[in-house]
């Protein structure tokens, strides 16, 4: 049996759509009441060990979607608990959605690398999907204001953005054929890069790109009601893109998909 965690999230929803109708798939979420799904649903909360002992019973392959919202110690604790519970329940193989190697400058890289290390030491069979940053995330971080200006502090930086739908499809291909992917680490970044000016053009002639500073973005985020841990996460994302660390294209996405990746601009802005 295959269990997909985080099934109400944006990535989990897309994965669940691909797997709908299969009789060997179970969806896991913290709140099963929110899921009107065609597959059976179990309550899975990495912060609640009881839910994991029951939820992982009879599971052979676990698609562990990262639960990266929180301080590093909160995220590593929940990922560690999930891996321990999977091993105790007899799960054979974990597929983990991690972060591209080029993301090592991002503030949220640490819990991903910690989880990868923990998986390697777990004695379980595993595959790591090192996802690039979503095209949809970039579009949200660099959305135009009401007066048609994109002020995200991306400078001339560009991102090898990847459509979330492509990452979902790649994850599905791996979970359905885990023996072919044992011990593999896949770099799943886009094949095109996107910058602030491209986003402005994609929105139409009424939108301009006028990048601000990191200090301005930090102040804006802090005043927006974002949680404290989110402010460095987001400013660090702008900074890494602006500094040119997130622009490496290529990787393994085309191989896993068996086709060219979707256009990141179409995925993010359309
Ligand atoms: N590559 C990128 O650009 C990028 C951008 C943002 C985030 N991410 C990471 O990739 C993950 C999936 O992305 P997304 O777009 O689907 O994010 P999302 O829509 O915000 O969904 C958040 C996910 O975290 C899960 N989660 C939160 N706390 C949990 C817990 N205690 N136990 C188990 N699951 C928990 C949620 O599952 P429930 O169904 O239980 O609510 C949901 O799947 C995120 O959680 C984050 O770690 C990647």
Coordinates of C-alpha atoms and ligand atoms in Angstrom, one line a residue:
X1 CA 0.0 0.0 0.0
X2 CA 1.1 3.6 -0.8
X3 CA 0.5 6.4 1.7
X4 CA 0.7 10.0 0.7
X5 CA 1.1 12.5 3.6
X6 CA 0.1 16.1 3.5
X7 CA -2.8 15.3 1.2
X8 CA -4.6 18.6 1.6
X9 CA -1.5 20.6 0.7
X10 CA -1.1 22.0 -2.8
X11 CA 1.5 19.4 -3.8
X12 CA -0.4 16.5 -2.0
X13 CA -3.7 17.4 -3.8
X14 CA -2.0 17.2 -7.2
X15 CA -0.4 13.8 -6.2
X16 CA -3.8 12.5 -4.9
X17 CA -5.4 13.5 -8.2
X18 CA -2.9 11.3 -10.1
X19 CA -3.4 8.4 -7.8
X20 CA -7.2 8.6 -7.6
X21 CA -9.0 5.3 -8.4
X22 CA -6.1 3.0 -7.4
X23 CA -7.0 0.5 -4.7
X24 CA -3.5 0.5 -3.2
X25 CA -3.4 4.1 -2.2
X26 CA -4.3 5.8 1.1
X27 CA -4.2 9.6 1.7
X28 CA -2.8 11.0 5.0
X29 CA -3.7 14.4 6.4
X30 CA -3.9 16.1 9.8
X31 CA -7.6 16.8 9.2
X32 CA -9.4 14.0 7.3
X33 CA -12.6 16.0 7.5
X34 CA -11.2 18.5 4.9
X35 CA -10.7 15.8 2.3
X36 CA -13.5 14.7 0.0
X37 CA -11.3 12.2 -1.7
X38 CA -11.9 9.1 -3.9
X39 CA -9.1 7.3 -1.9
X40 CA -9.3 6.2 1.7
X41 CA -8.1 8.7 4.2
X42 CA -6.1 8.3 7.4
X43 CA -5.2 10.9 10.0
X44 CA -1.5 11.6 9.9
X45 CA 0.0 14.4 12.0
X46 CA 3.8 14.2 12.3
X47 CA 3.4 16.1 15.6
X48 CA 1.1 13.4 17.0
X49 CA 3.0 10.0 17.3
X50 CA -0.3 8.1 18.0
X51 CA -1.6 9.1 14.6
X52 CA 1.6 7.8 13.0
X53 CA 1.6 4.3 14.7
X54 CA -2.0 3.7 13.4
X55 CA -1.7 5.6 10.2
X56 CA 1.4 3.8 8.9
X57 CA 0.0 0.3 9.5
X58 CA 0.2 -1.9 6.4
X59 CA 2.0 0.8 4.4
X60 CA 4.7 -0.4 2.1
X61 CA 5.7 2.9 0.4
X62 CA 5.4 6.3 2.1
X63 CA 5.4 9.5 0.1
X64 CA 6.5 11.9 2.9
X65 CA 5.7 15.4 1.8
X66 CA 7.8 17.8 3.9
X67 CA 6.0 19.7 6.6
X68 CA 8.3 22.7 6.5
X69 CA 6.2 25.3 8.2
X70 CA 7.9 26.2 11.5
X71 CA 11.2 26.8 13.2
X72 CA 14.0 24.2 12.4
X73 CA 13.6 22.4 15.7
X74 CA 9.9 21.9 15.1
X75 CA 10.4 20.6 11.5
X76 CA 13.2 18.3 12.3
X77 CA 11.3 16.8 15.3
X78 CA 8.2 16.1 13.1
X79 CA 10.2 14.6 10.3
X80 CA 12.3 12.5 12.7
X81 CA 9.1 11.2 14.3
X82 CA 7.7 10.3 10.9
X83 CA 10.8 8.3 9.9
X84 CA 11.0 6.5 13.3
X85 CA 7.3 5.6 13.1
X86 CA 7.6 4.4 9.5
X87 CA 10.4 2.1 10.5
X88 CA 8.5 0.8 13.6
X89 CA 5.4 0.1 11.4
X90 CA 7.4 -1.8 8.8
X91 CA 7.3 0.7 6.0
X92 CA 9.7 -0.6 3.3
X93 CA 10.5 2.6 1.3
X94 CA 10.2 6.4 2.0
X95 CA 10.1 8.9 -0.8
X96 CA 10.9 12.4 0.7
X97 CA 10.2 15.7 -1.0
X98 CA 13.4 17.7 -0.2
X99 CA 15.0 20.9 -1.6
X100 CA 17.3 21.3 -4.6
X101 CA 21.0 21.3 -3.8
X102 CA 21.2 24.9 -5.0
X103 CA 18.9 25.8 -2.1
X104 CA 21.6 25.3 0.4
X105 CA 21.7 29.1 0.9
X106 CA 18.0 29.2 1.8
X107 CA 17.1 29.5 5.4
X108 CA 14.9 26.4 5.3
X109 CA 17.6 24.1 3.8
X110 CA 18.8 22.8 7.2
X111 CA 15.7 20.7 8.0
X112 CA 15.7 19.2 4.6
X113 CA 19.4 18.2 4.8
X114 CA 18.8 16.9 8.3
X115 CA 15.9 14.8 7.1
X116 CA 17.9 13.4 4.2
X117 CA 20.7 12.4 6.7
X118 CA 18.1 10.8 9.0
X119 CA 16.7 8.8 6.1
X120 CA 20.1 7.5 5.1
X121 CA 20.7 6.3 8.7
X122 CA 17.2 4.8 9.0
X123 CA 18.0 1.4 7.5
X124 CA 14.9 1.9 5.3
X125 CA 15.0 2.0 1.5
X126 CA 14.5 5.6 0.3
X127 CA 14.4 8.1 -2.6
X128 CA 15.0 11.8 -2.2
X129 CA 13.2 14.3 -4.5
X130 CA 15.2 17.5 -4.3
X131 CA 12.5 19.9 -5.5
X132 CA 13.3 23.3 -6.9
X133 CA 11.4 26.3 -6.0
X134 CA 7.9 26.4 -7.4
X135 CA 7.0 28.7 -10.2
X136 CA 3.8 29.4 -8.2
X137 CA 5.9 30.5 -5.2
X138 CA 7.9 32.9 -7.3
X139 CA 4.8 34.4 -8.8
X140 CA 3.3 34.9 -5.3
X141 CA 6.5 36.4 -3.9
X142 CA 6.7 38.8 -6.8
X143 CA 3.1 39.5 -7.3
X144 CA 2.2 43.0 -8.7
X145 CA 0.8 45.6 -6.3
X146 CA -2.6 47.2 -7.0
X147 CA -0.8 50.0 -8.9
X148 CA 0.9 47.4 -11.2
X149 CA 4.4 47.4 -9.8
X150 CA 6.5 44.3 -8.9
X151 CA 8.8 45.5 -6.2
X152 CA 10.2 42.1 -5.1
X153 CA 13.9 42.5 -4.3
X154 CA 15.1 40.0 -7.0
X155 CA 17.5 42.4 -8.7
X156 CA 18.6 40.8 -11.9
X157 CA 18.5 37.4 -10.3
X158 CA 16.7 34.5 -12.0
X159 CA 15.2 31.3 -10.7
X160 CA 15.1 27.8 -12.4
X161 CA 11.5 27.7 -11.4
X162 CA 9.5 24.5 -11.6
X163 CA 5.8 23.9 -12.0
X164 CA 4.3 22.3 -8.9
X165 CA 2.3 20.0 -11.2
X166 CA 5.5 18.6 -12.7
X167 CA 6.9 17.9 -9.2
X168 CA 3.7 16.1 -8.3
X169 CA 3.9 14.0 -11.5
X170 CA 7.5 13.1 -10.9
X171 CA 6.7 12.0 -7.3
X172 CA 3.9 9.8 -8.6
X173 CA 6.2 8.1 -11.1
X174 CA 8.7 7.3 -8.3
X175 CA 6.2 6.0 -5.8
X176 CA 4.6 3.7 -8.3
X177 CA 8.0 2.1 -9.2
X178 CA 10.2 2.4 -6.1
X179 CA 12.6 -0.5 -6.9
X180 CA 13.9 1.6 -9.8
X181 CA 14.6 4.5 -7.6
X182 CA 16.2 3.1 -4.4
X183 CA 18.9 5.3 -3.0
X184 CA 18.5 7.9 -5.7
X185 CA 18.7 11.6 -5.1
X186 CA 16.9 13.5 -7.9
X187 CA 17.5 17.2 -8.7
X188 CA 14.2 18.5 -9.9
X189 CA 14.7 22.1 -11.1
X190 CA 13.3 23.8 -14.2
X191 CA 14.9 24.0 -17.6
X192 CA 14.2 27.8 -18.0
X193 CA 15.0 30.6 -15.6
X194 CA 12.5 33.4 -14.7
X195 CA 13.3 36.9 -13.4
X196 CA 11.3 39.8 -12.2
X197 CA 11.1 41.5 -15.6
X198 CA 9.8 38.2 -17.2
X199 CA 7.1 38.1 -14.6
X200 CA 6.1 41.7 -15.3
X201 CA 5.9 41.0 -19.0
X202 CA 3.8 37.9 -18.4
X203 CA 1.3 40.0 -16.4
X204 CA 0.9 42.4 -19.3
X205 CA 1.9 45.9 -20.4
X206 CA 0.3 47.6 -17.3
X207 CA 2.8 45.9 -15.0
X208 CA 6.4 47.1 -14.4
X209 CA 9.3 45.6 -12.5
X210 CA 10.9 48.0 -10.0
X211 CA 12.9 45.9 -7.6
X212 CA 13.1 47.2 -4.0
X213 CA 15.6 46.3 -1.3
X214 CA 15.7 43.4 1.1
X215 CA 15.2 45.8 4.0
X216 CA 12.0 47.1 2.4
X217 CA 10.8 43.6 1.8
X218 CA 11.6 42.5 5.4
X219 CA 9.7 45.5 6.8
X220 CA 6.8 44.8 4.5
X221 CA 6.6 41.1 5.5
X222 CA 7.0 41.9 9.2
X223 CA 4.1 44.3 9.0
X224 CA 2.0 41.9 6.9
X225 CA 1.2 39.6 9.8
X226 CA 3.6 36.8 8.7
X227 CA 4.8 34.6 11.5
X228 CA 8.2 35.4 12.9
X229 CA 9.9 32.4 11.3
X230 CA 8.5 33.2 7.9
X231 CA 10.1 36.6 7.6
X232 CA 13.7 35.3 7.3
X233 CA 12.5 32.4 5.2
X234 CA 11.0 34.7 2.6
X235 CA 13.7 37.4 2.7
X236 CA 16.3 34.6 2.4
X237 CA 14.5 33.3 -0.7
X238 CA 14.6 36.7 -2.3
X239 CA 18.3 37.1 -1.4
X240 CA 19.3 33.7 -2.8
X241 CA 17.6 34.3 -6.1
X242 CA 18.9 37.8 -6.4
X243 CA 22.5 36.6 -5.6
X244 CA 22.2 34.1 -8.5
X245 CA 22.3 30.9 -6.5
X246 CA 19.0 29.5 -7.8
X247 CA 19.5 29.8 -11.5
X248 CA 21.0 26.4 -12.4
X249 CA 18.8 24.6 -14.8
X250 CA 18.7 21.0 -16.0
X251 CA 18.7 18.2 -13.4
X252 CA 16.6 15.1 -13.5
X253 CA 13.1 16.4 -14.1
X254 CA 12.9 15.6 -17.8
X255 CA 14.1 12.0 -17.2
X256 CA 11.5 11.4 -14.5
X257 CA 8.7 12.9 -16.5
X258 CA 9.7 11.4 -19.8
X259 CA 8.9 14.8 -21.4
X260 CA 9.9 18.4 -21.3
X261 CA 8.9 20.3 -18.1
X262 CA 5.9 22.7 -18.2
X263 CA 6.7 26.4 -18.8
X264 CA 7.3 28.0 -15.4
X265 CA 5.8 31.3 -16.5
X266 CA 2.6 29.7 -17.7
X267 CA 2.4 27.7 -14.4
X268 CA 3.1 30.6 -12.2
X269 CA 1.3 33.5 -13.8
X270 CA -1.4 32.1 -16.0
Ligands
LIG1 N1 9.7 23.9 -3.5 C1 9.0 25.0 -3.1 O1 9.0 26.0 -3.8 C2 8.2 24.9 -1.8 C3 7.5 26.1 -1.5 C4 6.7 26.0 -0.3 C5 6.8 24.9 0.5 N2 7.6 23.8 0.1 C6 7.6 22.6 1.0 O2 7.0 21.6 0.3 C7 5.8 21.1 1.0 C8 4.7 20.8 0.1 O3 4.4 22.0 -0.6 P1 2.9 22.5 -0.8 O4 2.9 23.5 -1.9 O5 2.0 21.4 -0.9 O6 2.7 23.3 0.6 P2 1.2 23.7 1.3 O7 0.1 23.7 0.3 O8 1.4 24.8 2.1 O9 1.0 22.4 2.3 C9 1.6 22.3 3.5 C10 1.8 20.8 3.8 O10 2.4 20.6 5.0 C11 1.7 19.5 5.6 N3 1.9 19.5 7.1 C12 2.0 20.6 7.8 N4 2.2 20.3 9.1 C13 2.2 18.9 9.2 C14 2.3 17.9 10.2 N5 2.4 18.3 11.5 N6 2.2 16.6 9.9 C15 2.1 16.2 8.6 N7 2.0 17.1 7.5 C16 2.0 18.4 7.8 C17 0.3 19.7 5.2 O11 -0.4 18.5 5.3 P3 -2.0 18.4 5.8 O12 -2.8 17.8 4.7 O13 -1.9 17.4 7.0 O14 -2.5 19.7 6.2 C18 0.5 20.1 3.7 O15 0.7 19.0 2.9 C19 5.6 22.2 2.1 O16 5.0 21.6 3.2 C20 7.0 22.7 2.3 O17 7.7 21.9 3.2 C21 8.2 23.8 -1.0

